[in-house]
CSV table of C-alpha atoms in Angstrom, one decimal:
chain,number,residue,atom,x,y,z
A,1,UNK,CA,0.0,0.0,0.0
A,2,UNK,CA,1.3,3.2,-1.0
A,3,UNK,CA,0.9,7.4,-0.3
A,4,UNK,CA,-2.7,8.2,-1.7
A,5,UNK,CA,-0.8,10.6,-4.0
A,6,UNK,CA,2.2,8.0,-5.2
A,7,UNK,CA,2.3,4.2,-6.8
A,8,UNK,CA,4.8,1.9,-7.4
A,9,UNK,CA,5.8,0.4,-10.7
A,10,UNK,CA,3.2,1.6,-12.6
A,11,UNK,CA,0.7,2.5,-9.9
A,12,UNK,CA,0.7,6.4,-10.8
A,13,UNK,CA,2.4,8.7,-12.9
A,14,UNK,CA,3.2,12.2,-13.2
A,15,UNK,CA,2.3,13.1,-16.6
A,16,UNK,CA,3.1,9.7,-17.8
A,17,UNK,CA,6.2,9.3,-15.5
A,18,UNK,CA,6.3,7.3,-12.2
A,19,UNK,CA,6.9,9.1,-9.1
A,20,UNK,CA,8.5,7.3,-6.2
A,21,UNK,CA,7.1,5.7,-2.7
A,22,UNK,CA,7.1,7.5,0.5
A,23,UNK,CA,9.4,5.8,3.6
A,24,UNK,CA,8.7,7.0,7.0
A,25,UNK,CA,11.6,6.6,8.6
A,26,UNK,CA,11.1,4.7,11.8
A,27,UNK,CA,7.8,6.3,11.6
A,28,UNK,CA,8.5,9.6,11.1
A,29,UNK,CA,6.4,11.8,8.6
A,30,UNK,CA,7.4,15.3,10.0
A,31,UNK,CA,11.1,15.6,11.5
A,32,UNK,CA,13.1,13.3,14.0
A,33,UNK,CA,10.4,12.1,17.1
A,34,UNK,CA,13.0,10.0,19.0
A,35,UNK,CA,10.7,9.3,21.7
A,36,UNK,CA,8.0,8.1,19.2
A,37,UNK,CA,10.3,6.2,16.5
A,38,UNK,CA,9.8,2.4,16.1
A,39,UNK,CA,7.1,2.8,18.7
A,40,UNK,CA,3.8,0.7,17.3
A,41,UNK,CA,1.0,3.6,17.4
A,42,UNK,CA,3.5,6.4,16.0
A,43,UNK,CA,4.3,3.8,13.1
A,44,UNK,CA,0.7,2.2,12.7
A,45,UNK,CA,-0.4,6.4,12.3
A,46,UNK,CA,2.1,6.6,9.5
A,47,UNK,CA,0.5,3.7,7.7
A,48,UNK,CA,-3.1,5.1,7.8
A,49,UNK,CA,-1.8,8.6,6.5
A,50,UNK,CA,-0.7,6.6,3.3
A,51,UNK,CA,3.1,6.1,3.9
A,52,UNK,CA,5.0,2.9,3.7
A,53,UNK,CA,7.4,2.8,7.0
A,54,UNK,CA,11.0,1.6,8.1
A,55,UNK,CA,11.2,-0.2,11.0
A,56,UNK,CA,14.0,-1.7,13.1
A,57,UNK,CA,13.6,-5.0,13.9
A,58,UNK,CA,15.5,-7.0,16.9
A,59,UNK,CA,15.3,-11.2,18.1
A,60,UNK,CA,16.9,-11.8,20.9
A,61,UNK,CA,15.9,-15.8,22.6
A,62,UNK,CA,13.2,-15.3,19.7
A,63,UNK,CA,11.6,-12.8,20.9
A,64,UNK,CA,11.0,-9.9,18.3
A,65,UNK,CA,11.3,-6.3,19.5
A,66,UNK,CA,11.6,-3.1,17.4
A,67,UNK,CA,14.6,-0.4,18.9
A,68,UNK,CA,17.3,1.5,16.7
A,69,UNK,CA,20.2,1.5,19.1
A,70,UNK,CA,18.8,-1.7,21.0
A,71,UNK,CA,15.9,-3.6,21.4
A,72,UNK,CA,13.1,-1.9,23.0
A,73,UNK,CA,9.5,-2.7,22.4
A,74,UNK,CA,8.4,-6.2,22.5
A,75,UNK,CA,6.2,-7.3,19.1
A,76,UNK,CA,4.3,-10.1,18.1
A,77,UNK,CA,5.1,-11.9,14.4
A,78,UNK,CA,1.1,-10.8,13.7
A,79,UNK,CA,2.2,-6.9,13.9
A,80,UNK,CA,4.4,-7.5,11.2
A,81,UNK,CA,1.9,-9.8,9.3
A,82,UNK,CA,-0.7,-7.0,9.5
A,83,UNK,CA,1.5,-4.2,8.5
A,84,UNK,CA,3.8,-6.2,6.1
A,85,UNK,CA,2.8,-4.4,2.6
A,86,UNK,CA,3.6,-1.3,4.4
A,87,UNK,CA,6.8,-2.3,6.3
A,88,UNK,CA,10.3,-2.3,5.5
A,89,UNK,CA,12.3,-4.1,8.2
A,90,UNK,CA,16.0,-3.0,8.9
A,91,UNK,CA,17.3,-6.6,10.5
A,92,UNK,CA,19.6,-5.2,13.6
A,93,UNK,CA,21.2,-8.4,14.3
A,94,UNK,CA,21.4,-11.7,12.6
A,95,UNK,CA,19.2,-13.5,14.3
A,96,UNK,CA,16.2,-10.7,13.0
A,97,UNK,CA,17.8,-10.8,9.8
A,98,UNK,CA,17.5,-15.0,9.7
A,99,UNK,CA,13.9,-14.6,10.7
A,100,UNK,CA,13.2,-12.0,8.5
A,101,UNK,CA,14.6,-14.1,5.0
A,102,UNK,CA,12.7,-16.6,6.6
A,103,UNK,CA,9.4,-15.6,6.1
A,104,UNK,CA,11.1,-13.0,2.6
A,105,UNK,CA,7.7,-14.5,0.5
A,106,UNK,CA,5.7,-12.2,3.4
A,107,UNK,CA,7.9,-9.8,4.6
A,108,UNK,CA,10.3,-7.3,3.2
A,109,UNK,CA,13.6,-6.7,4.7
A,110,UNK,CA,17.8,-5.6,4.6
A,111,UNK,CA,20.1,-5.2,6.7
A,112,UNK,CA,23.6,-2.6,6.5
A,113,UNK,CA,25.4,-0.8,8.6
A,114,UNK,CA,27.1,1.5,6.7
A,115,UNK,CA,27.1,-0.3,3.5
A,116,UNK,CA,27.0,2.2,0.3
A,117,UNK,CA,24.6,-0.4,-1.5
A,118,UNK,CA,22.7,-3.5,-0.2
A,119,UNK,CA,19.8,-5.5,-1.5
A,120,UNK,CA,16.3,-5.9,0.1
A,121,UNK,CA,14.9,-9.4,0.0
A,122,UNK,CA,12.8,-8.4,-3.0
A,123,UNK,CA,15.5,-7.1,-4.7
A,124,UNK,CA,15.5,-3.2,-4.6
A,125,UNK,CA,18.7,-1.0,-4.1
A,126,UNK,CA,19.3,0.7,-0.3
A,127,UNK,CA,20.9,3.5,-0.8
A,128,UNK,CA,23.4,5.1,2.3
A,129,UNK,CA,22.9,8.4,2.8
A,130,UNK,CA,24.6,10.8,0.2
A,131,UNK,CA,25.8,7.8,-1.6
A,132,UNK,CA,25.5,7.3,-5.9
A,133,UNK,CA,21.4,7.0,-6.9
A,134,UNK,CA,20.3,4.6,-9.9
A,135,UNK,CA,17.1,5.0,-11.4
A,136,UNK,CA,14.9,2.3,-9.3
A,137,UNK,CA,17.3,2.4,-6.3
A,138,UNK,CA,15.7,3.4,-3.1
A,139,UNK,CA,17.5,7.4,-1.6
A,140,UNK,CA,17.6,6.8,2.2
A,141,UNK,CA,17.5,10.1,4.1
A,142,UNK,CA,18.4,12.8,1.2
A,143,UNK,CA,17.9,15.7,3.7
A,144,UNK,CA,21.4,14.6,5.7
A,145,UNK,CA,23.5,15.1,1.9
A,146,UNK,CA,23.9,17.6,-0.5
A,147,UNK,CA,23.6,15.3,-2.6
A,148,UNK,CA,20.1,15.4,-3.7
A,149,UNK,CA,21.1,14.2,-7.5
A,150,UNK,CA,18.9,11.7,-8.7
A,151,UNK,CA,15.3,11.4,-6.2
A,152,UNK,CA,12.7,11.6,-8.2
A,153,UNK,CA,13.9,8.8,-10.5
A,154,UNK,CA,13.8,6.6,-7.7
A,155,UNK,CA,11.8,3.7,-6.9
A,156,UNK,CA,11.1,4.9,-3.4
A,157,UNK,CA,12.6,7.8,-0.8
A,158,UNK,CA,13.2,6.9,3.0
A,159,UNK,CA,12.6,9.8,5.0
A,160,UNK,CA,12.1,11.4,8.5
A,161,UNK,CA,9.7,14.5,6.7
A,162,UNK,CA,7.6,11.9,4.6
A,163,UNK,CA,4.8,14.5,4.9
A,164,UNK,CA,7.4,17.3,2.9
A,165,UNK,CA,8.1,14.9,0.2
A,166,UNK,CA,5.0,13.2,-0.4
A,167,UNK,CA,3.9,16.9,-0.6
A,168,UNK,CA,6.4,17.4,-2.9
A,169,UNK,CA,5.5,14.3,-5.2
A,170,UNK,CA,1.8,15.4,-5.0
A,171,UNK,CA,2.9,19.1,-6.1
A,172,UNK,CA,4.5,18.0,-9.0
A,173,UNK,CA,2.2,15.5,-10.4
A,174,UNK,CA,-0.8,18.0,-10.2
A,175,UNK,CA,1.0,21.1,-11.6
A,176,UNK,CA,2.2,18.9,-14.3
A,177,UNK,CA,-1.3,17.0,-15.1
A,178,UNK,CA,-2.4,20.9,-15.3
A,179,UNK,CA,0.2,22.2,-17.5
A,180,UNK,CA,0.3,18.8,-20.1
A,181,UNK,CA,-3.7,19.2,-19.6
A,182,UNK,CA,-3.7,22.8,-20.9
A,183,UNK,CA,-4.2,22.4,-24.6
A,184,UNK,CA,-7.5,20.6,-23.4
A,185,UNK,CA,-9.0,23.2,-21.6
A,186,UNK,CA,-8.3,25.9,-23.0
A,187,UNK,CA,-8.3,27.5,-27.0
A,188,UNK,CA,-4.9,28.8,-26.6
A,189,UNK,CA,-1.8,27.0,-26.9
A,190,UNK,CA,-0.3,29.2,-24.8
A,191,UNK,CA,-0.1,30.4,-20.9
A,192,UNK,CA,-1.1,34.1,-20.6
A,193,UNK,CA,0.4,35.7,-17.7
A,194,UNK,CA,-1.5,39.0,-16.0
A,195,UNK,CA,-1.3,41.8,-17.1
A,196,UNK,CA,0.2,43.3,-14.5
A,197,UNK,CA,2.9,40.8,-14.8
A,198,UNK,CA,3.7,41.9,-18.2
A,199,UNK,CA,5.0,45.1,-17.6
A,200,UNK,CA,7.1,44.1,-14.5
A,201,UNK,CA,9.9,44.2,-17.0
A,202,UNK,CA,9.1,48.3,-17.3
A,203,UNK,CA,9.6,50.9,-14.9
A,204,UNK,CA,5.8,50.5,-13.6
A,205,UNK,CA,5.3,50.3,-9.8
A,206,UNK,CA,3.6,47.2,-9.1
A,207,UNK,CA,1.0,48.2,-6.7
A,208,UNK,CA,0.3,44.7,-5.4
A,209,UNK,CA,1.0,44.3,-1.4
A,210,UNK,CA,0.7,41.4,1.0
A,211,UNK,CA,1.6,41.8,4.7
A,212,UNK,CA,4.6,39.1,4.7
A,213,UNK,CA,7.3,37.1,6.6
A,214,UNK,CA,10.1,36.8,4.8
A,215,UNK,CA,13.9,36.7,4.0
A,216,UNK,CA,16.4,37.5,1.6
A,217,UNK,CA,19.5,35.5,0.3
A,218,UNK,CA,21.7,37.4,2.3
A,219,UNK,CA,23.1,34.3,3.5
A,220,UNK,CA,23.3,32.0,0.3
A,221,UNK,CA,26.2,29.5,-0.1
A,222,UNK,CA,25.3,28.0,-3.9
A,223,UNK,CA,26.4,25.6,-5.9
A,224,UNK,CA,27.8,25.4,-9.7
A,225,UNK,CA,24.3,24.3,-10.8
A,226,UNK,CA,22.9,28.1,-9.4
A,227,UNK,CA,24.8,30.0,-11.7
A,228,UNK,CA,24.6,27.8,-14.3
A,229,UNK,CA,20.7,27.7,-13.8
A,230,UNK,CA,20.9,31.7,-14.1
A,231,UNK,CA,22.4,31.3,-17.5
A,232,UNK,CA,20.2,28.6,-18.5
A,233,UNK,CA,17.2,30.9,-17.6
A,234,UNK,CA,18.4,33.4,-19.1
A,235,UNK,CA,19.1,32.1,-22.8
A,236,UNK,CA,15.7,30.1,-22.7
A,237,UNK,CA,13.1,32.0,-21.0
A,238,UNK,CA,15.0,35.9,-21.1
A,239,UNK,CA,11.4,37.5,-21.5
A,240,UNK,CA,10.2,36.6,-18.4
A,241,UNK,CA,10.5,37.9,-14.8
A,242,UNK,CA,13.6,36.1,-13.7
A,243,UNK,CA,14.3,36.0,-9.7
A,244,UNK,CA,17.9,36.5,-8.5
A,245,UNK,CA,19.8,37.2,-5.6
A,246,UNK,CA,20.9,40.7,-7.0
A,247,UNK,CA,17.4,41.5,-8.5
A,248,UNK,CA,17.3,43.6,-10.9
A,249,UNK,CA,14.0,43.0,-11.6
A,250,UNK,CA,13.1,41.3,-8.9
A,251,UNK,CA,14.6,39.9,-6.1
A,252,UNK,CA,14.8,36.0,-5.0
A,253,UNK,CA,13.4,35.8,-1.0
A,254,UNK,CA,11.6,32.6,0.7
A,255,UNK,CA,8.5,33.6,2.4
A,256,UNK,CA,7.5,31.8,5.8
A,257,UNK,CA,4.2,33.3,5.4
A,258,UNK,CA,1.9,36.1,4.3
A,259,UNK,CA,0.0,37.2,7.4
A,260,UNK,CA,-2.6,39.1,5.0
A,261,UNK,CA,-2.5,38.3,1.7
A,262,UNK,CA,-2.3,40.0,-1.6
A,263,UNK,CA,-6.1,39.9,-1.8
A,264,UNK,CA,-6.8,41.0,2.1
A,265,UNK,CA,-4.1,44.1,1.9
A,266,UNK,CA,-7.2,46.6,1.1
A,267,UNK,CA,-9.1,45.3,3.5
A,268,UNK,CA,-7.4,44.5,6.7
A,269,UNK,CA,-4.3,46.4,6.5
A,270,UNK,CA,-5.7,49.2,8.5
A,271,UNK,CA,-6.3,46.4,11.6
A,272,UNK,CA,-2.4,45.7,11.3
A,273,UNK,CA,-1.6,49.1,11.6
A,274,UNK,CA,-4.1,49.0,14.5
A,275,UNK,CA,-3.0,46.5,16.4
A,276,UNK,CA,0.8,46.0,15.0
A,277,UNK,CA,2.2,45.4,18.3
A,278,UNK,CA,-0.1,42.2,19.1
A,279,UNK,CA,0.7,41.0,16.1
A,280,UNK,CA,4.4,41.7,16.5
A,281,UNK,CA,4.6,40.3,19.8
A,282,UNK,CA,3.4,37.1,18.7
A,283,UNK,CA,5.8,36.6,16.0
A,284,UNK,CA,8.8,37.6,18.0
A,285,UNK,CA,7.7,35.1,20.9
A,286,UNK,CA,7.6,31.6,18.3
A,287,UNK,CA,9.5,32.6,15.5
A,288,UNK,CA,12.3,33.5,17.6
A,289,UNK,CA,12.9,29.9,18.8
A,290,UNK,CA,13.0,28.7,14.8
A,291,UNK,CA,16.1,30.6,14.6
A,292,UNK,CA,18.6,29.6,13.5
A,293,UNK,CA,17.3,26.9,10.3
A,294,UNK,CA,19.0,25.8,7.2
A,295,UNK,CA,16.9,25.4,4.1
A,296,UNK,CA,18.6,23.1,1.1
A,297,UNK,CA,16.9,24.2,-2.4
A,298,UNK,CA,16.9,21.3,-4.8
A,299,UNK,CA,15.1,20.9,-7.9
A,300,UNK,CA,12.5,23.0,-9.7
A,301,UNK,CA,8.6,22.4,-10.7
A,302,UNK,CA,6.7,23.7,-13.2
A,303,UNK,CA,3.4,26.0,-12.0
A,304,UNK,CA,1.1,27.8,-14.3
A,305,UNK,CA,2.2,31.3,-13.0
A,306,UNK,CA,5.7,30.2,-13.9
A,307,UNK,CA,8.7,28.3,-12.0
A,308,UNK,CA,9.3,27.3,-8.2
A,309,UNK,CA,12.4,26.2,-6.5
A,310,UNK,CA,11.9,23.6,-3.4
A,311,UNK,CA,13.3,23.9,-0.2
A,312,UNK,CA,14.3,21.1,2.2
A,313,UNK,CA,14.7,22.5,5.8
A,314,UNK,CA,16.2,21.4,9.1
A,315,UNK,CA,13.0,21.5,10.7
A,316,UNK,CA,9.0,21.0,10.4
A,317,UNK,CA,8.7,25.0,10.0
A,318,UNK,CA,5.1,24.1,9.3
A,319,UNK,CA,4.8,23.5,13.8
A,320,UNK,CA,5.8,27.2,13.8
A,321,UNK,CA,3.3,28.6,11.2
A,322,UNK,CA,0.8,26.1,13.0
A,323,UNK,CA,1.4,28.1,16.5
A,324,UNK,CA,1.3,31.5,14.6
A,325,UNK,CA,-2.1,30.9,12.6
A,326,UNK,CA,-3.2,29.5,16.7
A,327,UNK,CA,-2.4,32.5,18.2
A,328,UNK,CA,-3.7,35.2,15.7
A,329,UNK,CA,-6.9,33.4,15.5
A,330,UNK,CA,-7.3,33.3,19.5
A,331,UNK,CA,-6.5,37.3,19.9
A,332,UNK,CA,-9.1,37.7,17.0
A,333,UNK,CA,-7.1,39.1,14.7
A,334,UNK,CA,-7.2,38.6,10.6
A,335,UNK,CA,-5.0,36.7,8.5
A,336,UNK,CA,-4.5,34.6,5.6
A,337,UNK,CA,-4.1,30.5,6.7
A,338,UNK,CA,-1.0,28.9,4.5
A,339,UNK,CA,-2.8,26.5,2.4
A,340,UNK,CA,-0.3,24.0,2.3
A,341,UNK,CA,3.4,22.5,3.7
A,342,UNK,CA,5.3,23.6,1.1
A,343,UNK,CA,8.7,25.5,1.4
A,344,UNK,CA,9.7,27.2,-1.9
A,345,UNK,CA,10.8,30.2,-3.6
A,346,UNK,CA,9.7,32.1,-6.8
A,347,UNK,CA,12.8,31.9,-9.6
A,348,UNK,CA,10.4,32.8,-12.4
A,349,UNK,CA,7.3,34.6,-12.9
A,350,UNK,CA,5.1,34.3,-16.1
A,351,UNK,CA,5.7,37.9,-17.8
A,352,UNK,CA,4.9,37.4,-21.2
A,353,UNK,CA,3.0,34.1,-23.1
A,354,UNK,CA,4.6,30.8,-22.9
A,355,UNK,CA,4.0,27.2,-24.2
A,356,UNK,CA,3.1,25.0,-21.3
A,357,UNK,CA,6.0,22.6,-22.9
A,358,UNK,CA,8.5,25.5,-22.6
A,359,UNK,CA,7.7,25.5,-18.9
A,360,UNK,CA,7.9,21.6,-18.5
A,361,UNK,CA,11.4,21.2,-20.0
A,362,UNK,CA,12.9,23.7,-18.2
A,363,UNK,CA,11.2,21.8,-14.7
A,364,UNK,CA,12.4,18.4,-16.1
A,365,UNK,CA,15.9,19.3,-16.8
A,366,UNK,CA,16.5,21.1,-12.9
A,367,UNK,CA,14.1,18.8,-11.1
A,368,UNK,CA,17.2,17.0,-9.4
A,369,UNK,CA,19.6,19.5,-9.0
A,370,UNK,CA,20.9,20.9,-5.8
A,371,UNK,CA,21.2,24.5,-5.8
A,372,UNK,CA,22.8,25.6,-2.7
A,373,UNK,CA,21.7,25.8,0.9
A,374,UNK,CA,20.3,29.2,2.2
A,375,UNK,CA,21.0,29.6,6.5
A,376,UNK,CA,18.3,31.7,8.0
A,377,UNK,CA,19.5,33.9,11.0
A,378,UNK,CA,16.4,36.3,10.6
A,379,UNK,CA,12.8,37.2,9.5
A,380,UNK,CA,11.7,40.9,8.0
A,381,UNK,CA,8.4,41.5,8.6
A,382,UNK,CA,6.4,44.2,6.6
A,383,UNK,CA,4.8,44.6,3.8
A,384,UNK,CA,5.7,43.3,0.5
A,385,UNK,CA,5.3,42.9,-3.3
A,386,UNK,CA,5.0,40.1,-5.9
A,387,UNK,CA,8.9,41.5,-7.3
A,388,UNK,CA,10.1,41.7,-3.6
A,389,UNK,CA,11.9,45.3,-4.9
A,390,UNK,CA,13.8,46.9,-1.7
A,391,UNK,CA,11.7,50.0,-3.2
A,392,UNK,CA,8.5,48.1,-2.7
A,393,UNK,CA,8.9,46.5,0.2
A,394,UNK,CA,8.7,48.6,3.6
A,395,UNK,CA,10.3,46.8,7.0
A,396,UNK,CA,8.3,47.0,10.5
A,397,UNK,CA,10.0,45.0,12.4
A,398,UNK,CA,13.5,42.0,12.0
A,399,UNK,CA,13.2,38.7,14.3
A,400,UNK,CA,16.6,37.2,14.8
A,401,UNK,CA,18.2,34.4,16.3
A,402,UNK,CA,17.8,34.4,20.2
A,403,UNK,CA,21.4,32.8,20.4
A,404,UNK,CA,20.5,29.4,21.2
């Protein structure tokens, strides 16, 4: 049984391409739960969210446990019976691992330590961390290397933040239904951008404002593939808006979150203005204990307003946008709810007509390239544009690092 948004094989495509299964590692779906991992309700709650989940596996005088450093919690063969279409079982010592290739026709399982490449009993590759990935080979925890080269033509990605990459995998199969379904459901062969957006290459003013969390890439360390992405852009998509560190048109920036959105600027800016201190105090108070965070950008996807980078971070920032949306809501105070877990930054804008094939092979030839890794020390807060121009943008307050 797979992610409701991923198959196997041939289970689902992307546009005709297969997209790989989810692993929650030891159970995890959103970040590292050490108290929770191998544990049977944390990994039986993966399962029913649609994940397939690693498990450690111990026998000691025949007696099965599950435990990562040593065996902990006792289990019955029928747990694994139950669970074995959604199980992979890491043997931690040979007598699991005899067990285990005992029962291979019903039970899936490997055992490494820190081999670069082992087999599972049904014959799939286990990657190590950061090692080489072949097409069909199974990445094991891609968020601890650089080296994200190579995912998404895997069979299957093992994971602590299944929830980020099934996301991810979801994201990219939709956006790309949308765009290969374009020709379908609409006359025009093309993508029309705004209007607005068309004249963001002119000296127009872009009136548009959100209310906005957000950083710059003041502290950037990139790869090759950035620059060489730049000049890729460049040469094959010039006329559109093209985000970079330097601008000059506009200016690449993650957001953590729009407080008000572009579409609630008009209405409820005046009750930020009003009440800017609540609202500040409550995003000094949580965001300052995200500080410091690492985001890795890897890999772009194709959206019908243009091209998206996507961000791995070093934790669930989603908990802290969680506790934000909580507390804004409890004081009674408007904003706009993230609609989804995504982290990602703008590196093109639709500002002119494209072909949504154009928008696809540019997407297909970066989706598995690592770009760099961005540290974030601090948040501006203020209000912002859709170009992020310094000139557009106006700062109310910075949230740094508390210094822990």
């Amino acid at each position: 049984m797979q992610n409701s948004v991923m198959l196997a094989d041939t289970a689902e495509t992307a546009g005709g391409r297969e997209v790989p299964v989810i692993i929650a590692h030891r159970g995890n779906t959103r970040g590292p739960r050490k108290e929770l991992e191998n544990t049977l309700p944390y990994i039986q709650d993966a399962i029913a969210q649609g994940f397939d989940v690693e498990v450690d596996v111990w026998s000691i005088d025949g007696q099965l446990f599950f435990g990562h450093d040593e065996p902990e919690i006792p289990i019955e063969p029928s747990f694994l019976d139950q669970y074995a279409g959604n199980l992979w079982c890491h043997a931690k010592n040979v007598h699991a691992l005899a067990y285990l290739l005992s029962r291979r026709d019903v039970l899936r399982s490997f055992s490494h330590d820190i081999d670069p490449h082992v087999i599972t009993s049904d014959g799939r590759i286990w990657t190590y961390p950061g090692r080489e990935l072949v097409k069909g080979a199974i990445s094991v925890m891609p968020e601890r290397s650089d080296h994200q080269t190579g995912i998404w033509n895997c069979y299957g990605i093992c994971t602590d933040f299944a929830t980020l990459y099934a996301t991810y995998v979801e994201m990219r199969t939709r956006n790309r239904k949308k765009l290969v379904g374009h020709r379908t459901k609409k006359e025009s062969d093309y993508i029309n951008p705004l209007i607005v957006d068309k004249l963001l290459h002119h000296t127009l003013i872009d009136e548009r404002r959100c209310l906005a969390v957000y950083t710059y890439y003041d502290d950037f360390a990139p790869t090759p593939a950035w620059s060489a992405l730049n000049t890729y852009l460049a040469k094959e998509l010039g006329n559109q808006n093209i985000y970079d560190v330097a601008g000059p048109i506009s200016f690449v920036h993650w957001t953590f979150m729009q407080i008000l959105g572009f579409e609630q600027w008009e209405e409820h800016s005046a009750t930020f203005a009003c009440h800017q201190s609540k609202y500040l105090a409550i995003l000094r108070e949580e965001m300052a204990t995200l500080l410091p965070l690492t985001i890795k950008w890897s890999g772009l996807v194709a959206v019908s307003t243009g091209l998206v980078m996507l961000g791995y971070p070093s934790v669930d920032v989603n908990i802290w946008r969680q506790r934000i949306e909580s507390r804004l809501e409890k004081e009674g105070l408007p904003f706009r709810r993230y609609q989804n877990d995504i982290v990602h930054s703008t590196i093109l804008r639709l500002s002119a007509d494209v072909s949504p094939e154009h928008l696809i092979a540019a997407s297909d030839a970066w989706q598995d390239v690592f770009f760099g890794t961005l540290t974030v020390s601090k948040f501006q807060v203020g209000r912002s544009s859709w170009r992020m121009q310094p000139t557009e943008c106006v700062t109310v307050d910075v949230v740094e690092n508390n210094g822990r």
